[in-house]
Coordinates of C-alpha atoms in Angstrom, one line a residue:
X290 CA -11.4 23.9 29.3
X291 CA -8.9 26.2 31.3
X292 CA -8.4 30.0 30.6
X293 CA -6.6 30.3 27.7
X294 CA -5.3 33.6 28.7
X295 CA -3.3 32.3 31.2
X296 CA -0.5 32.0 28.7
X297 CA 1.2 34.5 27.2
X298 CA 1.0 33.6 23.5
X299 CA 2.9 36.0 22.1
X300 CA 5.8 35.3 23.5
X301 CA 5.8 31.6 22.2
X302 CA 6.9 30.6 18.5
X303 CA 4.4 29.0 16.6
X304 CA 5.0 26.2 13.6
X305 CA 3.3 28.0 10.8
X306 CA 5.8 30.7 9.5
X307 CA 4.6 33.9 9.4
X308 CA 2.1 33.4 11.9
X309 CA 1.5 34.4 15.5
X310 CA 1.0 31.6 18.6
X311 CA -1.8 34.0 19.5
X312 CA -3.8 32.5 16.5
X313 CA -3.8 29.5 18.9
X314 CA -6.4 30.0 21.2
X315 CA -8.9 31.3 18.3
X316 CA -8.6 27.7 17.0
X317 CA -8.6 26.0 19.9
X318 CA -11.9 27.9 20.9
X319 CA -13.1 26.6 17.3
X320 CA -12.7 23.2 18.0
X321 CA -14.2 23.6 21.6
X322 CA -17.5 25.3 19.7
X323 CA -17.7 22.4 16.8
X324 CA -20.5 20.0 17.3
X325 CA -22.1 17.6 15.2
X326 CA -23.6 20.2 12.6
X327 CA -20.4 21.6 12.0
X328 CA -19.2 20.7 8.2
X329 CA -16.6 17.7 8.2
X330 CA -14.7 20.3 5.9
X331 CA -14.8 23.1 8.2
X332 CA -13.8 20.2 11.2
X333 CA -10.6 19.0 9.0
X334 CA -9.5 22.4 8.0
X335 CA -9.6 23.5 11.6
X336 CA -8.0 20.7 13.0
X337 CA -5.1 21.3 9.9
X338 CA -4.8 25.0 11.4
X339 CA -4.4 23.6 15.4
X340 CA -1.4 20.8 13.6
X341 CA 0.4 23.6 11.4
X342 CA 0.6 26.0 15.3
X343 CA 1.8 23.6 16.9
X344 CA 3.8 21.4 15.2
X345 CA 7.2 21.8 12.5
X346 CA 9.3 19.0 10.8
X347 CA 11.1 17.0 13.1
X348 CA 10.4 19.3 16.4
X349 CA 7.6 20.7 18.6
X350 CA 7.4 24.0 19.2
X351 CA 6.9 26.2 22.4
X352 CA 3.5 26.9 21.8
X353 CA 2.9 23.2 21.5
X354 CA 4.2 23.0 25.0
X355 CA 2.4 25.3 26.2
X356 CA -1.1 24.5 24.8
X357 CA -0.8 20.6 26.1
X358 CA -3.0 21.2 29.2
X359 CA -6.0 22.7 26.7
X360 CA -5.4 19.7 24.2
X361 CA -5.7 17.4 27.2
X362 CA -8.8 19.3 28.3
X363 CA -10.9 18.9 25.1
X364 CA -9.8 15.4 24.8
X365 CA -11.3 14.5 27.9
X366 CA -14.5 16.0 27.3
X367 CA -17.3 13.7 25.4
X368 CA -18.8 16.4 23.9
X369 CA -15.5 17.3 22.1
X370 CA -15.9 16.8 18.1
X371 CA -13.2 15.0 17.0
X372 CA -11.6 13.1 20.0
X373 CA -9.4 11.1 18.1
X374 CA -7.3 13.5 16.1
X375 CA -6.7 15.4 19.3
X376 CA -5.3 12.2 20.8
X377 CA -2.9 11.8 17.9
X378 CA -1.9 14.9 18.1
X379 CA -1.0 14.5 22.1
X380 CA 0.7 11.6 20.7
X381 CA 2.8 13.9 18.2
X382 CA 3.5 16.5 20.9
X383 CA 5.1 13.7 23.6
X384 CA 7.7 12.5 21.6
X385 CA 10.9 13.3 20.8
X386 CA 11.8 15.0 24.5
X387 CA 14.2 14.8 26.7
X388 CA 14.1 13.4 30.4
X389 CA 14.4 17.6 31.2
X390 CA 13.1 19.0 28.5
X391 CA 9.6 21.2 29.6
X392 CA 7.9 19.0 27.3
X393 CA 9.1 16.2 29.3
X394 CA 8.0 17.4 32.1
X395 CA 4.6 19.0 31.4
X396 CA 3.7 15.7 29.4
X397 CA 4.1 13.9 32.8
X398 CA 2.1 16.6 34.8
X399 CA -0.9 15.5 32.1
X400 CA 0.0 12.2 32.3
X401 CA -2.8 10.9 34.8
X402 CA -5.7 12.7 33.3
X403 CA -4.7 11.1 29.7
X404 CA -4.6 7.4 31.2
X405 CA -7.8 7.4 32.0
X406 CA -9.0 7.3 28.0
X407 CA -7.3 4.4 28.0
X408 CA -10.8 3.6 29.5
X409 CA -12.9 6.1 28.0
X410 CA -16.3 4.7 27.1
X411 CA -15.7 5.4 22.8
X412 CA -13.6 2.3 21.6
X413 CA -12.7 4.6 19.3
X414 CA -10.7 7.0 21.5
X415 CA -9.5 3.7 23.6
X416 CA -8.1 2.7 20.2
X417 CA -6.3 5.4 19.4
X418 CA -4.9 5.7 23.6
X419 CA -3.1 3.2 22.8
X420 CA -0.6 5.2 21.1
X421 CA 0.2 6.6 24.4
X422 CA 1.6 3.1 25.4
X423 CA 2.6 1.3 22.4
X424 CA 6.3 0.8 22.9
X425 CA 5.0 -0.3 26.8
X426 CA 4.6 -4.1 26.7
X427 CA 3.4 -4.2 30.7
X428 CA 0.8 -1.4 30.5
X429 CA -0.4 -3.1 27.3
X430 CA -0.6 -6.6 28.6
X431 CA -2.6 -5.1 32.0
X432 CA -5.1 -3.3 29.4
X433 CA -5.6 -6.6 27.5
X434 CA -7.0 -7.9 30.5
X435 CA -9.8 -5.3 30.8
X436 CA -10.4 -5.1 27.1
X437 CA -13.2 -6.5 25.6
X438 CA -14.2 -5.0 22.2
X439 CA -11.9 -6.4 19.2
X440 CA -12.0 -3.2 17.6
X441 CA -9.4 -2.5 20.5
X442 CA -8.3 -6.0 20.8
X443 CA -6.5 -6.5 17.8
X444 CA -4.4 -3.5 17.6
X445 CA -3.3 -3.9 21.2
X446 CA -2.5 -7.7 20.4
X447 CA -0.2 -6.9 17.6
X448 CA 1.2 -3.7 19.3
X449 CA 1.7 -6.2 22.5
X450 CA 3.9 -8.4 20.3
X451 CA 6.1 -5.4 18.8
X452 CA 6.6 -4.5 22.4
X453 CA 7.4 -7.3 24.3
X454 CA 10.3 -8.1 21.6
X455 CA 12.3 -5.2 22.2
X456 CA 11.6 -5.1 25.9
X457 CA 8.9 -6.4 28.2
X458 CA 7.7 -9.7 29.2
X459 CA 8.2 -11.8 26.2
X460 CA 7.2 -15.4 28.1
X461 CA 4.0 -14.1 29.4
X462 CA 3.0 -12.8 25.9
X463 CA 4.0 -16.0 23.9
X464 CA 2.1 -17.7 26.8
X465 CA -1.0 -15.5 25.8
X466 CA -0.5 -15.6 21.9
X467 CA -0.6 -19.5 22.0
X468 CA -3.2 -19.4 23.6
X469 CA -5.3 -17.3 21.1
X470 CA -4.5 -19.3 18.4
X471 CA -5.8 -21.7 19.8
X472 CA -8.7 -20.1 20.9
X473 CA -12.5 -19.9 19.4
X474 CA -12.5 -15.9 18.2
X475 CA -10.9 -16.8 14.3
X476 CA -9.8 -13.1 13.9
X477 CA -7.7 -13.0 17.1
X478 CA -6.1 -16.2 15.7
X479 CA -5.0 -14.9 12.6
X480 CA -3.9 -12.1 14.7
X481 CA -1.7 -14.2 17.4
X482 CA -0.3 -15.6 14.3
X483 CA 0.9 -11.7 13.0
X484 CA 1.3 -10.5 16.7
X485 CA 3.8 -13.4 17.5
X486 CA 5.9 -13.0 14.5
X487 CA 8.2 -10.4 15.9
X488 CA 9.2 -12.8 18.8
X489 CA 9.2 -15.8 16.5
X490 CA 9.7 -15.0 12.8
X491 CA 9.0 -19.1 12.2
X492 CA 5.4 -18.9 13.4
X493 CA 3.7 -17.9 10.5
X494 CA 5.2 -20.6 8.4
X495 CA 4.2 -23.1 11.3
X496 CA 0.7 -21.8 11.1
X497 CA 0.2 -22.4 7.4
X498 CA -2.6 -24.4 7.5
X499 CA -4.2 -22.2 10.2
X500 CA -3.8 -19.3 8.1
X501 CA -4.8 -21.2 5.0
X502 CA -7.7 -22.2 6.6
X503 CA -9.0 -18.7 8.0
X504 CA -8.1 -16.4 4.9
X505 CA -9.4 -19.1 3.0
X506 CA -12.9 -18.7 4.2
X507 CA -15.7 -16.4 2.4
X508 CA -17.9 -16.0 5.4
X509 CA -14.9 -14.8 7.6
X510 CA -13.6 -12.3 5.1
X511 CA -16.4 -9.5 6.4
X512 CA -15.2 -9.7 9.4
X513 CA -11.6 -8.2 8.9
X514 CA -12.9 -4.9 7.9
X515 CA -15.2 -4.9 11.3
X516 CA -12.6 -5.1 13.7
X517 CA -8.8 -5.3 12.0
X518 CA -7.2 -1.9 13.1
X519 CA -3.6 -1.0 13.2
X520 CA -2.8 1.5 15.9
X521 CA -1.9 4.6 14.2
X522 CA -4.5 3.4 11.1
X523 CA -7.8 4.9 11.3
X524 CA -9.4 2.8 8.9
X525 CA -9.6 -0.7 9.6
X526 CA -8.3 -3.2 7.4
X527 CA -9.5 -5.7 4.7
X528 CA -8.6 -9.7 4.3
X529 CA -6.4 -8.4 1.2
X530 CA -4.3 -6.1 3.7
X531 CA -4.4 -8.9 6.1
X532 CA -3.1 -11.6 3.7
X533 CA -0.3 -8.8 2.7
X534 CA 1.2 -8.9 6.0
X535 CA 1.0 -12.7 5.8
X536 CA 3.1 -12.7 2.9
X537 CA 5.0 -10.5 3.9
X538 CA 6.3 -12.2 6.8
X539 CA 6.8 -15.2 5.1
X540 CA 8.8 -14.0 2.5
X541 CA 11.1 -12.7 4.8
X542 CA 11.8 -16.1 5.8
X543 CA 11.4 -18.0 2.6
X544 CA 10.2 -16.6 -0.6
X545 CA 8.7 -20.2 -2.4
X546 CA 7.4 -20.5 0.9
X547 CA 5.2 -17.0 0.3
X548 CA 4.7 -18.5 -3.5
X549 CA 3.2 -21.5 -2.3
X550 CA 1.2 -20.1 0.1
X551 CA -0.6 -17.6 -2.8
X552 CA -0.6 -20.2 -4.5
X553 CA -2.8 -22.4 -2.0
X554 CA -4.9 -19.3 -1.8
X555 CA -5.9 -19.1 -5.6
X556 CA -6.4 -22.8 -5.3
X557 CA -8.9 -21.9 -2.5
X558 CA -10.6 -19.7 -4.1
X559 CA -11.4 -21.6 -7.4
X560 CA -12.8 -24.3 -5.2
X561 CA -15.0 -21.5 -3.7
X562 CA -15.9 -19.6 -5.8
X563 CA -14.1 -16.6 -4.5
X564 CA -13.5 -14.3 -6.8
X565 CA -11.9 -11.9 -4.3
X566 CA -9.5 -14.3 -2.7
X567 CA -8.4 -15.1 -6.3
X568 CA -7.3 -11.4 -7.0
X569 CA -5.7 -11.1 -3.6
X570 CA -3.3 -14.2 -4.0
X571 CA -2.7 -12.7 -7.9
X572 CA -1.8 -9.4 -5.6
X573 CA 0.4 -11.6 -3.3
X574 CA 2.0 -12.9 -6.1
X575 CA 3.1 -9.6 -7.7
X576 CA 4.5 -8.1 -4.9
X577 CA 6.7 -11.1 -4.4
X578 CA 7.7 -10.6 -8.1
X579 CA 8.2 -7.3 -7.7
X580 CA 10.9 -7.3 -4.9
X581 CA 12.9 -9.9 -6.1
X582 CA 13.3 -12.3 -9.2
X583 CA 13.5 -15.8 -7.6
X584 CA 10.1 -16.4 -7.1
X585 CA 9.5 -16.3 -11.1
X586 CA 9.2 -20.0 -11.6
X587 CA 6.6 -20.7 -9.0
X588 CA 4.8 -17.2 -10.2
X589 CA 4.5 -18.9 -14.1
X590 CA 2.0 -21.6 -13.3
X591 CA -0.2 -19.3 -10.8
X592 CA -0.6 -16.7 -13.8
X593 CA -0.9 -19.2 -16.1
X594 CA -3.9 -20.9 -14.3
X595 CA -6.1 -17.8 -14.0
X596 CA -5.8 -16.4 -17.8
X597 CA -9.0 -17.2 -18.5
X598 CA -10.8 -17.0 -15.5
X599 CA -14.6 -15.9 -15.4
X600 CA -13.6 -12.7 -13.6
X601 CA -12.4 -9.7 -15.2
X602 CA -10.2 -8.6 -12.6
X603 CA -8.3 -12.1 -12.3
X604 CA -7.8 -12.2 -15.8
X605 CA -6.2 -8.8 -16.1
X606 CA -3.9 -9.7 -12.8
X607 CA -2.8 -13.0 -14.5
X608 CA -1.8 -11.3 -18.1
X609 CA -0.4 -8.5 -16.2
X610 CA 1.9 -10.8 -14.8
X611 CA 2.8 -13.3 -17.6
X612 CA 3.7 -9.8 -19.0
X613 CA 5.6 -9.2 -16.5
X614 CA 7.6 -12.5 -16.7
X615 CA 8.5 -11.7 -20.0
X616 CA 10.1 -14.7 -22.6
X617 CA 9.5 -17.2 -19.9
X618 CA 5.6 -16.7 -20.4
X619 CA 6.5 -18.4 -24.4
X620 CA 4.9 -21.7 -23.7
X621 CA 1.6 -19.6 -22.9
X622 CA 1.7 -17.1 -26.1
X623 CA -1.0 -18.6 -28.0
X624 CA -3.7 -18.8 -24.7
X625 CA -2.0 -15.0 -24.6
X626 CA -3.0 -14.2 -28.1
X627 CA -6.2 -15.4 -27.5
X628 CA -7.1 -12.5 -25.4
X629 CA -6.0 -9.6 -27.8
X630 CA -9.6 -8.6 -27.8
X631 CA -10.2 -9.0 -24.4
X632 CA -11.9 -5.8 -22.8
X633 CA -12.1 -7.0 -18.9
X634 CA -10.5 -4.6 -16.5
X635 CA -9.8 -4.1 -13.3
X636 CA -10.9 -1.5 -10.7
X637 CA -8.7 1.2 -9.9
X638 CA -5.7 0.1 -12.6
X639 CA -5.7 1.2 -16.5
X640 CA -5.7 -1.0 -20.1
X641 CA -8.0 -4.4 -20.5
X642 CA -7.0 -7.7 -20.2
X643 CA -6.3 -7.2 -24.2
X644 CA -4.0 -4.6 -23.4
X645 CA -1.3 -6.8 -21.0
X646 CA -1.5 -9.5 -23.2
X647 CA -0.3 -7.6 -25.8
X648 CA 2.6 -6.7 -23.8
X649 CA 3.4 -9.8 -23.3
X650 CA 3.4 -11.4 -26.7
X651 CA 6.0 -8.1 -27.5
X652 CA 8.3 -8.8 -24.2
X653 CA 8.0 -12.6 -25.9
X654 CA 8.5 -11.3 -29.2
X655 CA 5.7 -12.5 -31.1
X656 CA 4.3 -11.3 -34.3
X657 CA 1.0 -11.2 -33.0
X658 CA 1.4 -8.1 -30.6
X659 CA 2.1 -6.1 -33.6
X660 CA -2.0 -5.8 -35.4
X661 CA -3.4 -2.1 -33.9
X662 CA 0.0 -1.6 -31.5
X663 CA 0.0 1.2 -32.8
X664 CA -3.4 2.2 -32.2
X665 CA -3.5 0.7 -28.7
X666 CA -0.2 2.7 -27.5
X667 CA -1.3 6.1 -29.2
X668 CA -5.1 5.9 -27.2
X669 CA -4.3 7.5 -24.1
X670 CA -2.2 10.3 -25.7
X671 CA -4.9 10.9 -28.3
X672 CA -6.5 14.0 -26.5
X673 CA -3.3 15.6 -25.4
X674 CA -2.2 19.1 -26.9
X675 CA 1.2 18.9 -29.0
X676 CA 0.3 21.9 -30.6
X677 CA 1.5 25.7 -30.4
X678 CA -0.9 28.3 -30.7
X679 CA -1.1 29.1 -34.3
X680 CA -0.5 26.5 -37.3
X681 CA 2.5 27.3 -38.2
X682 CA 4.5 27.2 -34.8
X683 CA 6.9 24.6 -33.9
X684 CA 5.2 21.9 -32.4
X685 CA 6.6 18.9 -30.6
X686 CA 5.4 15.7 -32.6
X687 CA 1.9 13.5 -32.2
X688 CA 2.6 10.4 -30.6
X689 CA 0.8 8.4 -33.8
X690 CA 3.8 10.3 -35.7
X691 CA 6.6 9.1 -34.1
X692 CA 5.2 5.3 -33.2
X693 CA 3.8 4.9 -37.1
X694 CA 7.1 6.2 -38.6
X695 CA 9.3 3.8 -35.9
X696 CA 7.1 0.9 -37.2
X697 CA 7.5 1.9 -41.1
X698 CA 11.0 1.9 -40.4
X699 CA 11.3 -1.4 -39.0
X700 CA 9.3 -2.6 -41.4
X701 CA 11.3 -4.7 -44.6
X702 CA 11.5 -3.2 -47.9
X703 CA 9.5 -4.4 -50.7
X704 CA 11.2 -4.5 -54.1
X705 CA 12.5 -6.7 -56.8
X706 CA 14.2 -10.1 -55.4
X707 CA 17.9 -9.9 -56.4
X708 CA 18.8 -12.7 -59.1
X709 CA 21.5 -15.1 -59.2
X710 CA 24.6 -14.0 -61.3
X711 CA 25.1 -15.8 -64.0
X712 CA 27.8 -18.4 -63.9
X713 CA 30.3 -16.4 -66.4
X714 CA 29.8 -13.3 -63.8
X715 CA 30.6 -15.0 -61.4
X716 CA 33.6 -17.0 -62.8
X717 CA 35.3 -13.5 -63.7
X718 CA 34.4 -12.4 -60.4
X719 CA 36.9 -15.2 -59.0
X720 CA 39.4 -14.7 -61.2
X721 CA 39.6 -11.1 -60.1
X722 CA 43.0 -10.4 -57.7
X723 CA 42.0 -9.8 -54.7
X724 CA 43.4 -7.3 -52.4
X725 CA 45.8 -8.0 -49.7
X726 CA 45.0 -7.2 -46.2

C-alpha cells in the first residue's frame, strides 16, 4: 500500500461527525493488518469504521476522494481480508460525480488497475467487479466471453440484459439469450429467460413451459443456491427467490397468467412430492393477492387444495390465505372448522394452522370461530406487564379484560320470553287515538 502520509488528513472532512479524517489511515492500516485469525466481528466493525469516514447520505466526502488510491491498493492485494466489501465500497465512492469533479477524475486515474479484478483469480471479487460495469452492456458482453464459472455467469447475464435495454447492443444480446435457453446448462436457461425480460417483457410468458419444467424439478432446486447471484447480493439465491422474480414478471404482464402459473407449480409439486415447491407457489400466490385483488378467484381453488396437505407448512399457507379471502372462503368453512385444533406451523411466521383457520371462519362469520377466541387472541399478550408498580396504581387494562367483557356484551340476554297480550289488551290498545305526526 502507498504512504499514507502523503495526504494531509486533517485538512479533509470526514463522514462521521465529530470525527477527524486523520482517524482514516489508523483503519485503513487495520484492515491492511487483518488476516484470517482476525474475529469476523472485529473485521465487520472495522470495515463499518472505514464506511462511516468516508462516506455521508447522498454524497462522498473529500477524504473519500482522497483515500481511493489506498482502497484500490488493498483491493488488489490477495492477501487483503475482505476483498469484496472494499470493492463495494469503490463502487459507492464512483458514483454520483461529475465529468470534472476530483472524484471524476481520480476514479479514472485508478481506473486501469481496478479492471484488472474483473479477472482476478477469486470468482468472488470477479462477481462483485462487476459492479464497476453494470450499466456497460459492451464491457459486459466482452467479459461474458472469458467467463467461465456460473457463480459469475449468472449475475453478468441478467446484469447484461438490464444493460443492453437502456443502451448497448440489444441484437447481439437477444442473439446470445436465445441461444442459452436453448442451451444444455438448465440454470443459465432459467436465467436467459429473467435476463431477456427487460428487452422483451413477453418472454417469460412464452417460456412457460420451460420454466415450468425447470422450477418444477427437485434435483435442480440445489443448484440455485450454488450459483444464483444478483450483483450487488452477496448471498446467492434460492429456487423460491428465483420463482419470485418469475412471478413477478409475469404479473406485470398478466396477473391470471402469474395465478396459473403458481398454480401449475403446486400441481407439480403434489405429483412430486415436493413439499418445498408447494410452499413456494402458496408464497407466489400471496404476494399476487397481496398487491392487487383480481387474482382472488383463481387464488380460492389453489388454497383450497392444500388445506389438508401432509405438510405443516402448506397447511398453514393455504388457511392463511382462505383467511385472507375472507366470505368468499364460505363454501370451505366446514374443511376450515376442521382444523381448529390444528397445531402445524410454519418456520419463521407465528400462530398454527388452528389459528388462521379461526380467522377465517370469523372474516366468514361463523359461529364456530367463537369456542376459546378468547383464549387464543389473549395468548401472546399473556406475559406482558399492564401493571403499575404498586396495587393500587392506575393500570391500563389486561387484554383477557377487555376481549371477555366485549364478548359478554355481545352476548344475548337470558331472561323470561315476553308473552303474548291477551286479546282484550290488545283490542284497547287499537282503540287508543293515536297521535298525529
Amino acid at each position: 500500500m502507498q504512504r499514507l502520509d502523503t495526504v494531509d488528513w486533517h485538512e479533509l472532512e470526514a463522514g462521521r461527525p465529530g470525527c477527524s479524517a486523520t482517524e482514516i489511515p489508523k483503519v485503513l492500516r487495520r484492515i491492511a493488518r487483518a488476516d484470517t485469525a482476525t474475529p469476523t466481528s472485529t473485521l465487520e466493525r472495522t470495515q463499518g469504521d472505514l464506511q462511516d469516514l468516508l462516506l455521508e447520505p447522498g454524497r462522498v466526502t473529500e477524504a473519500g476522494t482522497a483515500a481511493l488510491p489506498f482502497l484500490v491498493d488493498l483491493a488488489l492485494d490477495p492477501d487483503t481480508v475482505g476483498r469484496p466489501f472494499l470493492l463495494e465500497l469503490l463502487a459507492d465512492l464512483a458514483h454520483d460525480g461529475a465529468a470534472d469533479h476530483p472524484r471524476a477524475t481520480a476514479w479514472r486515474q485508478q481506473w486501469p488497475r481496478l479492471r484488472t479484478l474483473l479477472a482476478d483469480p477469486d470468482p468472488e471479487v470477479r462477481r462483485t467487479a462487476l459492479r464497476f460495469i453494470a450499466d456497460r452492456a459492451a464491457a459486459l458482453l466482452e467479459r461474458w466471453q472469458q467467463e467461465t464459472d456460473p457463480s459469475v455467469r449468472v449475475p453478468l447475464l441478467l446484469a447484461l440484459g438490464r444493460a443492453a435495454a437502456s443502451d448497448g447492443p440489444a441484437a447481439e444480446v437477444r442473439a446470445l439469450l436465445d441461444g442459452l435457453l436453448h442451451g444444455d446448462d438448465r440454470v443459465l436457461r432459467v436465467t436467459a429467460v429473467i435476463a431477456a425480460a427487460p428487452l422483451d417483457p413477453r418472454t417469460p410468458q412464452r417460456a412457460l413451459p420451460v420454466l415450468l419444467e425447470l422450477l418444477a424439478d427437485p434435483a435442480l432446486a440445489p443448484e440455485f443456491e450454488k450459483v444464483w447471484y444478483e450483483i450487488d447480493c452477496e448471498y446467492p439465491y434460492d429456487r423460491d427467490d428465483v420463482v419470485s422474480r418469475v412471478v413477478h414478471l409475469l404479473e406485470q404482464h398478466d396477473p391470471l397468467t402469474a395465478v396459473s402459473f403458481v398454480a401449475d407449480l403446486a400441481a407439480a409439486g403434489r405429483r412430486t412430492g415436493d413439499a418445498g415447491l408447494r410452499r413456494c407457489a402458496l408464497d407466489g400466490a400471496w404476494k399476487l393477492l397481496r398487491d392487487r385483488p383480481s387474482p382472488a378467484a383463481a387464488v380460492l381453488p389453489l388454497a383450497a387444495g392444500l388445506l389438508e396437505d401432509e405438510e405443516d407448512g402448506v397447511r398453514y399457507r393455504a388457511a392463511h390465505l382462505l383467511a385472507v379471502l375472507g366470505r368468499r372462503a364460505a363454501p370451505h368453512a366446514d374443511r376450515l372448522a376442521a382444523r381448529l385444533d390444528d397445531p402445524g406451523e410454519a418456520e419463521f411466521f407465528d400462530g398454527t394452522v388452528g389459528d388462521h383457520a379461526r380467522w377465517a371462519l370469523t372474516r366468514i362469520g361463523d359461529p364456530r370461530a367463537l369456542p376459546d377466541l378468547v383464549e387464543r387472541l389473549v395468548a401472546p399478550y399473556r406475559d406482558m406487564q399492564g401493571r403499575g408498580y404498586c396495587i393500587g396504581d392506575p393500570r391500563q387494562p389486561d387484554v383477557a379484560d377487555v376481549l371477555t367483557a366485549a364478548a359478554r356484551r355481545r352476548r344475548p340476554r337470558r331472561g323470561r320470553r315476553r308473552t303474548a297480550r291477551p286479546a282484550r289488551i290488545r283490542d284497547s290498545w287499537s282503540r287508543r287515538r293515536r297521535p298525529r305526526w
